[in-house]
Coordinates of C-alpha atoms in Angstrom, one line a residue:
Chain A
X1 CA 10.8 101.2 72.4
X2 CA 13.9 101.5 74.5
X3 CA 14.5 98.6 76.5
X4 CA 16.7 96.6 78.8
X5 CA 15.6 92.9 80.3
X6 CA 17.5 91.5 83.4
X7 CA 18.0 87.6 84.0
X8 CA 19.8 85.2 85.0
X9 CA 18.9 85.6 88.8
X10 CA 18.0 82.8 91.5
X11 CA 18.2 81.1 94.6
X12 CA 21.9 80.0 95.2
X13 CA 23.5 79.3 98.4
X14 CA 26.6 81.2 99.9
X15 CA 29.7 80.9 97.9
X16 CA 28.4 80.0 95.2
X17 CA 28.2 81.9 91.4
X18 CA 25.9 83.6 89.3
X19 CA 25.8 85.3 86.3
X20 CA 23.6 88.1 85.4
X21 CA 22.5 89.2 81.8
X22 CA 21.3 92.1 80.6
X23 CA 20.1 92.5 77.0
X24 CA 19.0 96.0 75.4
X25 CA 16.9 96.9 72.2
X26 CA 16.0 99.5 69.7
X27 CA 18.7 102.0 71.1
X28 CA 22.3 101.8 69.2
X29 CA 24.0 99.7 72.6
X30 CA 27.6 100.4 71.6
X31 CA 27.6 103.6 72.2
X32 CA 26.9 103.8 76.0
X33 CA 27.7 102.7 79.0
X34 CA 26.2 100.3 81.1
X35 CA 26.1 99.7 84.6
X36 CA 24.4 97.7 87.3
X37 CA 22.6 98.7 90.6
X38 CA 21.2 97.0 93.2
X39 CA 18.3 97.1 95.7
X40 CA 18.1 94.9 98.7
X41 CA 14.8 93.8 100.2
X42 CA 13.0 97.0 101.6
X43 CA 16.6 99.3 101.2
X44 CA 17.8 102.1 99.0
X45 CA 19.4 102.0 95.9
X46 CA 23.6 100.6 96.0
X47 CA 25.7 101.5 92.7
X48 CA 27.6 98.5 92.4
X49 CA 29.6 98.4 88.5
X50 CA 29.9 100.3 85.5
X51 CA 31.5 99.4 81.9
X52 CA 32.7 102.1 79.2
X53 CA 31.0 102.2 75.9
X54 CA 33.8 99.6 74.5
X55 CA 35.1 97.9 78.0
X56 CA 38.2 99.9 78.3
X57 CA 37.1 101.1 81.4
X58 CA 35.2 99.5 84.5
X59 CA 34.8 100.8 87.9
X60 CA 33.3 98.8 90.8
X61 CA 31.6 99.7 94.5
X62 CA 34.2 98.7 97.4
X63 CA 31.7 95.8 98.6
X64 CA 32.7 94.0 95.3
X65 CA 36.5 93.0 96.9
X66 CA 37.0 91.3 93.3
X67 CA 34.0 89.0 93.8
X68 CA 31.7 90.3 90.6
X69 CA 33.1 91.0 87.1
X70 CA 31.4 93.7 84.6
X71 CA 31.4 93.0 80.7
X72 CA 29.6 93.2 77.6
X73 CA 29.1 91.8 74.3
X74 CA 28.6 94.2 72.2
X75 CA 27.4 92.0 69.2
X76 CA 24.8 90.5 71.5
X77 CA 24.0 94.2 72.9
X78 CA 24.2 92.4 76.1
X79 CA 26.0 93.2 79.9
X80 CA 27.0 90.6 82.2
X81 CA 27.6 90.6 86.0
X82 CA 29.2 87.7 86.9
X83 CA 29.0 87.1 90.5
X84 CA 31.7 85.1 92.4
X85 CA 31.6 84.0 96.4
X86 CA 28.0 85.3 96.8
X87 CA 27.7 86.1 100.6
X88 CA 23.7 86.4 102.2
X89 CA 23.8 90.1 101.9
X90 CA 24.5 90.3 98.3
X91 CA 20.5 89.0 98.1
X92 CA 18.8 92.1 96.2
X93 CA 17.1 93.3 93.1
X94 CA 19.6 93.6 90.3
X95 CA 19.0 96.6 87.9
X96 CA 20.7 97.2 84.7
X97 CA 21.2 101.0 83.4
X98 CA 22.5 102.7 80.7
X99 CA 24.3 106.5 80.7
X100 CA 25.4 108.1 77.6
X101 CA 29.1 108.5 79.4
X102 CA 30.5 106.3 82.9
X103 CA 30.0 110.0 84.4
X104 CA 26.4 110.5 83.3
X105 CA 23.3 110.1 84.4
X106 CA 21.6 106.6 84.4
X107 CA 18.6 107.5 81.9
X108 CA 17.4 103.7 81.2
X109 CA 16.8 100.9 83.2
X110 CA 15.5 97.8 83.6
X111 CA 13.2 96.3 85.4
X112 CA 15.4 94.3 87.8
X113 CA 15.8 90.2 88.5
X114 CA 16.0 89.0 91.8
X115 CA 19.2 87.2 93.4
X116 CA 18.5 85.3 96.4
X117 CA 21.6 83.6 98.4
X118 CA 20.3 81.7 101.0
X119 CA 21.6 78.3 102.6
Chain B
X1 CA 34.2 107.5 99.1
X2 CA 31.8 110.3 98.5
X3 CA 28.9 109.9 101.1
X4 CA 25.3 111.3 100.2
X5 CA 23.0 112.6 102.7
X6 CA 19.5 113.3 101.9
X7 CA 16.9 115.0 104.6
X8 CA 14.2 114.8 105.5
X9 CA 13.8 110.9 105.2
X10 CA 10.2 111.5 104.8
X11 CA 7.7 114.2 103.7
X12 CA 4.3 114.7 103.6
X13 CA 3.0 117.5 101.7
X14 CA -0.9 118.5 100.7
X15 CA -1.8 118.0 97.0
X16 CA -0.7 121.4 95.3
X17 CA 2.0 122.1 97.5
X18 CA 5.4 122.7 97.1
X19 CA 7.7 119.8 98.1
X20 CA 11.8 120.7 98.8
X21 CA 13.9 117.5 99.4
X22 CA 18.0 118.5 99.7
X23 CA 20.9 116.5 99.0
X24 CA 24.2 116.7 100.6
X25 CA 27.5 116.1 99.4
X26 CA 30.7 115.1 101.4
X27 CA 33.2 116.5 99.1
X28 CA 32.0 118.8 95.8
X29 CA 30.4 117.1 93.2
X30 CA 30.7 120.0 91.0
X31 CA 27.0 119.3 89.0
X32 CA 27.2 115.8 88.6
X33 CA 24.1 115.3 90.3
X34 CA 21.1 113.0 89.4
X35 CA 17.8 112.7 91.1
X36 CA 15.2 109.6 90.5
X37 CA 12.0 109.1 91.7
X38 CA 11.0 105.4 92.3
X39 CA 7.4 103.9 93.0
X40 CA 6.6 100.8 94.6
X41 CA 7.0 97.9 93.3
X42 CA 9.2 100.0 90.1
X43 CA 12.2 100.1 88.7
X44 CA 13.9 104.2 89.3
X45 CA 13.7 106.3 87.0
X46 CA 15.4 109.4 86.1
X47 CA 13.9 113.1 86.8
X48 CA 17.3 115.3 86.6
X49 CA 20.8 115.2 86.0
X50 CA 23.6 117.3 85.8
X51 CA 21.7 118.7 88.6
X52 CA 19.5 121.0 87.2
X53 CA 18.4 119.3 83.7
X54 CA 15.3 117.8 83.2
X55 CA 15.2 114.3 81.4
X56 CA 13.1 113.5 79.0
X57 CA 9.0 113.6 79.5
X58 CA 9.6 114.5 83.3
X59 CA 6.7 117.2 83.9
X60 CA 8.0 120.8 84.5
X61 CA 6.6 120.9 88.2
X62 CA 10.2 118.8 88.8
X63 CA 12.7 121.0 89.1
X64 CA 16.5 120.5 90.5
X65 CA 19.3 122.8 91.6
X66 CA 22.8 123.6 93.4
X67 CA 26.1 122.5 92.8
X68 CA 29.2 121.5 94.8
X69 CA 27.7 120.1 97.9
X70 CA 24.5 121.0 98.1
X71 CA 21.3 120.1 96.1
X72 CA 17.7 120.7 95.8
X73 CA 14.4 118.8 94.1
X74 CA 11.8 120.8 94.0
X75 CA 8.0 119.6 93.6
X76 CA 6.1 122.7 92.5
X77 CA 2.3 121.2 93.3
X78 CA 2.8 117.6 94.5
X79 CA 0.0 115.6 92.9
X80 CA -0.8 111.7 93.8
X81 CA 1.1 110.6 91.5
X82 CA 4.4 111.8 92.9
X83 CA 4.2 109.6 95.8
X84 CA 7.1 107.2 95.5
X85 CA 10.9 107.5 96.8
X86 CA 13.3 110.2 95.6
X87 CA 17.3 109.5 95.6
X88 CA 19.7 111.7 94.6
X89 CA 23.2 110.1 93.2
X90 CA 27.0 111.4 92.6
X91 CA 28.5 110.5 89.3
X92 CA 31.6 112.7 89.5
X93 CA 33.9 110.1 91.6
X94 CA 33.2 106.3 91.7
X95 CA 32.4 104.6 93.3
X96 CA 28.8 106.4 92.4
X97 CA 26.7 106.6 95.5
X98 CA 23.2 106.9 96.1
X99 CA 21.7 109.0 99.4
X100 CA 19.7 107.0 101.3
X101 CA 16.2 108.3 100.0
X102 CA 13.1 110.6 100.9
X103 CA 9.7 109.5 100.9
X104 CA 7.4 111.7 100.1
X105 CA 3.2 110.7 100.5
X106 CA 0.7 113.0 100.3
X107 CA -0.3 114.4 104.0

């Protein structure tokens, strides 16, 4: 069965890091790209990063300012988010996704982990 | 930035009705259009991309269309189980951005 598991989120106060993991199964995870969404408490959906297949590309909403950092290990079939200089309305439900291209449509997610920055 | 638009922001349709959400583009998209349906408590998932295209195991009463600017889902005999949040989402530019949402219950 298809899969992709979140983790990595928490409680962590502002300014502070994070790292989010993603980790996919039973689909070949080299060949697509990956990207992460996010949901804040009772909002819509916010795109926030994508990766190419093989990390030559990467493309990030405007909130980022350089804060979070898309990549992948394609070994571990695994995408990370790491999150730098977390600000109280970064607090949301993380999603991972995958899309056969960047400019595809997201046919796979997961099921989302939950980052809370909070002092 | 390419800003989506979605309307109405909810919708309330009898069981076996048709339900019409629309999407709106700020600049052409050309067909790089997705729409998702998400349920409480849920992750999204996809119904169509490329604006028209069905994914897979989405029931045939989902149908999408329109290009450029302006985009249609179509719910041809709303049943219960299609309550949930729709979104439609750009991936021709990024940043790729999401409209804000219709909800659709049943009236």
């Amino acid at each position: 069965q298809v899969k992709l598991v979140e983790s990595g989120g928490g409680v962590v106060q502002p300014g502070r890091s994070l790292r989010l993991s993603c980790t996919a199964s039973a689909f070949t995870f080299s060949n697509f790209a990956m990207h992460w969404v996010r949901q804040a408490p009772g909002k819509g959906l916010e795109w926030v990063a994508v990766t190419s297949f093989d990390a030559s590309d990467k493309y990030y909403a405007d909130f980022v300012q350089g804060r979070f950092t898309i990549s992948r290990d394609n070994s571990k079939n695994t995408v990370f988010l790491q999150m730098n200089t977390l600000r109280i309305e970064d607090t949301a439900v993380y999603y991972c996704a995958r899309s056969h291209l960047v400019y595809y449509g997201m046919d796979v997610w997961g099921q989302g982990t939950t980052v809370t920055v909070s002092s | 930035e390419i800003v989506m638009t979605q309307s109405p922001a909810t919708l309330s349709v009898s069981p076996g009705e048709r339900a019409t959400l629309s999407c709106r583009a700020s600049q052409s998209v050309s067909s790089n259009l997705a729409w998702f349906q998400q349920k409480p408590g849920q992750a999204p998932r996809l119904l169509i991309h490329v604006a028209s295209t069905r994914a897979t195991d989405v029931p045939a009463r989902f149908g999408g269309s329109g290009s450029g600017t302006e985009f249609t889902l179509t719910i041809s005999g709303l049943q219960s189980e299609d309550v949930a949040v729709y979104y439609c989402q750009q991936y021709s530019r990024w940043p790729f951005s999401f409209g804000p949402g219709t909800k659709v219950d049943i009236k």
